[in-house]
Coordinates of C-alpha atoms in Angstrom, one line a residue:
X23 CA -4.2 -17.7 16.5
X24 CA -5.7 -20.3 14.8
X25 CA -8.2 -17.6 13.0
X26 CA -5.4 -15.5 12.3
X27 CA -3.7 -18.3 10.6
X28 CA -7.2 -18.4 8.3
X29 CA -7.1 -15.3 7.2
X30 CA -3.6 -14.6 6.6
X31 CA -3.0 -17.3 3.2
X32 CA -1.0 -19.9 3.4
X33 CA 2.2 -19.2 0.8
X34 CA 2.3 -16.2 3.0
X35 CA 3.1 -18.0 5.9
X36 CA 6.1 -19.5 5.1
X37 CA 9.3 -18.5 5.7
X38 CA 10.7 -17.6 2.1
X39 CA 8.1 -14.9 2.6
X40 CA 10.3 -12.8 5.4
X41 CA 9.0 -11.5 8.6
X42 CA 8.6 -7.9 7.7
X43 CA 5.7 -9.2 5.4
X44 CA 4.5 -11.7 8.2
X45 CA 4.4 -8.6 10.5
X46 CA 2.3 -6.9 8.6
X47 CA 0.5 -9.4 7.3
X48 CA -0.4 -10.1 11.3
X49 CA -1.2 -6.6 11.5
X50 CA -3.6 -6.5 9.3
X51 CA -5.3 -9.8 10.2
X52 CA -6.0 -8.7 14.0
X53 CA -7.1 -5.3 12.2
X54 CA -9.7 -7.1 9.8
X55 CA -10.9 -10.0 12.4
X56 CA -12.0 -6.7 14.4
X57 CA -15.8 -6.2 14.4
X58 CA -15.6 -2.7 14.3
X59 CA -13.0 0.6 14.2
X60 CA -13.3 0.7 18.1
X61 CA -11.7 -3.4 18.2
X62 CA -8.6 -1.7 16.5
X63 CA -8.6 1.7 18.9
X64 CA -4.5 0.4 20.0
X65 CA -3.5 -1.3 16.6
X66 CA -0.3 -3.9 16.5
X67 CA 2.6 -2.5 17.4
X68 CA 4.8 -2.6 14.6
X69 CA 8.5 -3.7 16.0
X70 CA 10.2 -3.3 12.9
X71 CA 11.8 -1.2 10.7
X72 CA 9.9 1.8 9.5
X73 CA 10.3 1.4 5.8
X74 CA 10.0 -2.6 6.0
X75 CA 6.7 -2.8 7.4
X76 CA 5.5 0.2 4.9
X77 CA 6.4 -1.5 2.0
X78 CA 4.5 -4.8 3.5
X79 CA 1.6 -2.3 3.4
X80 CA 1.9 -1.3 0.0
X81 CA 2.0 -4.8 -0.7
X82 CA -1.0 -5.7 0.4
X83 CA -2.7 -2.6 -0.6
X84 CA -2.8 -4.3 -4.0
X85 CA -5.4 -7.1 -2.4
X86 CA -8.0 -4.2 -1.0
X87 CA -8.1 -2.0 -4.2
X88 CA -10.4 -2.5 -7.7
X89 CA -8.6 -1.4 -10.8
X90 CA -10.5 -0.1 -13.7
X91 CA -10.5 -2.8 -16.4
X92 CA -8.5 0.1 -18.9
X93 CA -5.5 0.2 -16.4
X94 CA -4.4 -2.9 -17.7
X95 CA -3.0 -3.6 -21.1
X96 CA -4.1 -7.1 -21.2
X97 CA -5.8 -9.7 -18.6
X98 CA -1.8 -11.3 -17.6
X99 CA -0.3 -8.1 -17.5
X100 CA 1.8 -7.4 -14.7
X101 CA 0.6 -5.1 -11.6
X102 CA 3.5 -2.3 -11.2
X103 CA 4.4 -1.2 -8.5
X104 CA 6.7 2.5 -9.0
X105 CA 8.8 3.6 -5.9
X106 CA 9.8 7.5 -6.0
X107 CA 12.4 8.8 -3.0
X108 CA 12.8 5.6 -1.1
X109 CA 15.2 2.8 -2.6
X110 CA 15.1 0.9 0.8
X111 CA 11.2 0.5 0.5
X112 CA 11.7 -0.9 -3.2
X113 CA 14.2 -3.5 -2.3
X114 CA 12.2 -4.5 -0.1
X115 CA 9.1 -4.6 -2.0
X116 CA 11.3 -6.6 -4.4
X117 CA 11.9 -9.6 -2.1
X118 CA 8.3 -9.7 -0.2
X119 CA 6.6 -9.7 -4.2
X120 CA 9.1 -12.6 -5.9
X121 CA 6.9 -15.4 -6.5
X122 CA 3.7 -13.9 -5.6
X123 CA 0.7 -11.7 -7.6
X124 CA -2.0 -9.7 -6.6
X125 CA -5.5 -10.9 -7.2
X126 CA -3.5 -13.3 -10.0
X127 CA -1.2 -10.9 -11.5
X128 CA 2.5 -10.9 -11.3
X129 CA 4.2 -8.1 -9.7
X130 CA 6.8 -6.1 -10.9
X131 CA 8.7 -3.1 -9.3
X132 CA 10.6 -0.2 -10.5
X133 CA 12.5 2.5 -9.1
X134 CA 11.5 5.8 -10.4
X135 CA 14.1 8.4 -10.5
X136 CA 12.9 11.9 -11.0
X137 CA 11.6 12.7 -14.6
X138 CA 10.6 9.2 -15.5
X139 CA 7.1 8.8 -16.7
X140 CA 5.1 7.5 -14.4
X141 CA 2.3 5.8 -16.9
X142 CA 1.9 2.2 -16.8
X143 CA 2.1 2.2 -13.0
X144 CA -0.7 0.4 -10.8
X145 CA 0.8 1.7 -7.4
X146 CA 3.1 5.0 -6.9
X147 CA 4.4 5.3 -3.7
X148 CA 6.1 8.9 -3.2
X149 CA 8.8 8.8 0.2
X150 CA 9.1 11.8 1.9
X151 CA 12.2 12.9 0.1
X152 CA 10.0 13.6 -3.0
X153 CA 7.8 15.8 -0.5
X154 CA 8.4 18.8 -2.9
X155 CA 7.2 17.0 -6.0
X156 CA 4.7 14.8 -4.4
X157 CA 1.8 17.0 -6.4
X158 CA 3.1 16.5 -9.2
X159 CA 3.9 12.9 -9.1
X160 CA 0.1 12.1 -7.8
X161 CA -1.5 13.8 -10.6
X162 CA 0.6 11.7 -13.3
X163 CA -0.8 8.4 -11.3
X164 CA -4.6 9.5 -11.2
X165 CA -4.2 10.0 -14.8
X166 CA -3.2 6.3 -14.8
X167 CA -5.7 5.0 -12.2
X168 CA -3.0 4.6 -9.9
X169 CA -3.4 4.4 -6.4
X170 CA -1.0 6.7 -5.1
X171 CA 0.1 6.3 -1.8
X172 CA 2.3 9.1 -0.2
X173 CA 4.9 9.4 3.5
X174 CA 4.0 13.2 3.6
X175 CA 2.0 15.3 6.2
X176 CA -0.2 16.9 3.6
X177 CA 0.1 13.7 1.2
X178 CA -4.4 13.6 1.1
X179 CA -4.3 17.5 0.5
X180 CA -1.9 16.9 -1.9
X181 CA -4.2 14.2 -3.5
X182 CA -3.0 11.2 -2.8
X183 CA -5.2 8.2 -2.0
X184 CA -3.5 6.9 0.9
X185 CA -0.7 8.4 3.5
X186 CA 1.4 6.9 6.2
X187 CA 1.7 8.3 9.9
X188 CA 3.1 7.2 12.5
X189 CA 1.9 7.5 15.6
X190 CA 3.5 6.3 19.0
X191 CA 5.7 4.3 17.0
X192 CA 2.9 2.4 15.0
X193 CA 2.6 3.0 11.3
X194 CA -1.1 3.4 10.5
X195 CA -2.5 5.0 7.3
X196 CA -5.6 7.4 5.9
X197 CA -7.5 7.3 3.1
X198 CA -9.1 9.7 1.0
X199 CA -11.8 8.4 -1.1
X200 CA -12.5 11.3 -3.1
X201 CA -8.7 10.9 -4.4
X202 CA -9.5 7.1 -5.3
X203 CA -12.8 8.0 -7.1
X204 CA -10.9 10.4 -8.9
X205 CA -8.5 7.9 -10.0
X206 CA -11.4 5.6 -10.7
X207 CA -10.4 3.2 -7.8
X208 CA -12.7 0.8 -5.3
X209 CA -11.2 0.6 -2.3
X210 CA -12.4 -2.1 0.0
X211 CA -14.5 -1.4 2.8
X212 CA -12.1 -4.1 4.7
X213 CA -9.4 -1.7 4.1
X214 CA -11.4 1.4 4.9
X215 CA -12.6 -0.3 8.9
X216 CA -9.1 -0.3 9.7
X217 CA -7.7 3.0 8.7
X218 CA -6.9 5.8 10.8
X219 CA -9.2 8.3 9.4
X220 CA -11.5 8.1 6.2
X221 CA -11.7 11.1 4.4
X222 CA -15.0 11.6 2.3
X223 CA -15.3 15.3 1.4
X224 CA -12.2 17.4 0.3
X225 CA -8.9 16.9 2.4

């Protein structure tokens, strides 16, 4: 416990932060303390509510991802973080983010409703009740380097760079790399030793 404690940061610990983010947070600790993709073969059971614990993903997405210098306006500009289909994941992301930034940038979140641009966004996350538009939505973030992140079965065929499943009850996540390149994202390999599957070619 006491390396867990190390790697999960301190202002993260406390209890302003709320235990859907420490839950994930833990997650992802005992995922990156692994050695290898075979440590993690039966991740952390995820006792929480579905759309809580995603949004403490998306969250910390934010700290495994490189942004091109041109997706931000300026060096204090906020990172924004756009929510399509699921207003229970955005309140949420609300409270975990007050009072904290990613790699030193304030976040800010907005709830997209259908037809608002989607420029200026750092992370789109598309719910499944956007399934139909989903395409349409991820091409708008590549366009803005956005590291789209979808709740879809065929969210990497789609495009997206990163999808939720859940499987026996644990939320895990893929990654498609081409999709991130295309976006003109780094992705960390931290992040990448702990996802589901890793997709290099075409989805």
């Amino acid at each position: 416990m006491a390396v867990l404690n190390r790697l999960v940061p301190p202002q993260l610990r406390t209890a302003r932060v709320g235990g859907w983010l420490a839950v994930a947070m833990l997650a992802l600790a005992v995922m990156l303390h692994s050695a290898s993709a075979q440590a993690i073969a039966a991740p952390v059971e995820l006792q929480a509510s579905e759309s809580r614990v995603k949004a403490a993903f998306v969250y910390k997405f934010g700290d495994y991802v490189e942004w091109p210098a041109q997706a931000f306006d300026a060096p204090d500009s906020p990172l924004v973080i756009g929510v399509v289909g699921d207003d229970t994941l955005a309140q949420e992301l609300v409270r975990i983010s007050q009072g904290h930034t990613i790699d030193g940038r304030r976040v800010a979140v907005k709830r997209m409703r259908h037809g608002d641009p989607l420029s200026g966004l750092h992370i789109v996350f598309i719910g499944a009740s956007e399934a139909r538009r989903a395409a349409q939505a991820i091409e708008a973030g590549r366009t803005g380097h956005a590291l789209t992140i979808t709740d879809t079965d065929d969210g990497l065929r789609l495009g997206s760079v990163i999808n939720f499943v859940v499987v026996a009850n644990k939320v895990r996540f893929d990654v498609a790399l081409p999709s991130a390149d295309a976006s003109g994202l780094k992705i960390s390999s931290r992040l990448l030793a702990v996802a589901r599957t890793v997709v290099e070619g075409a989805p």
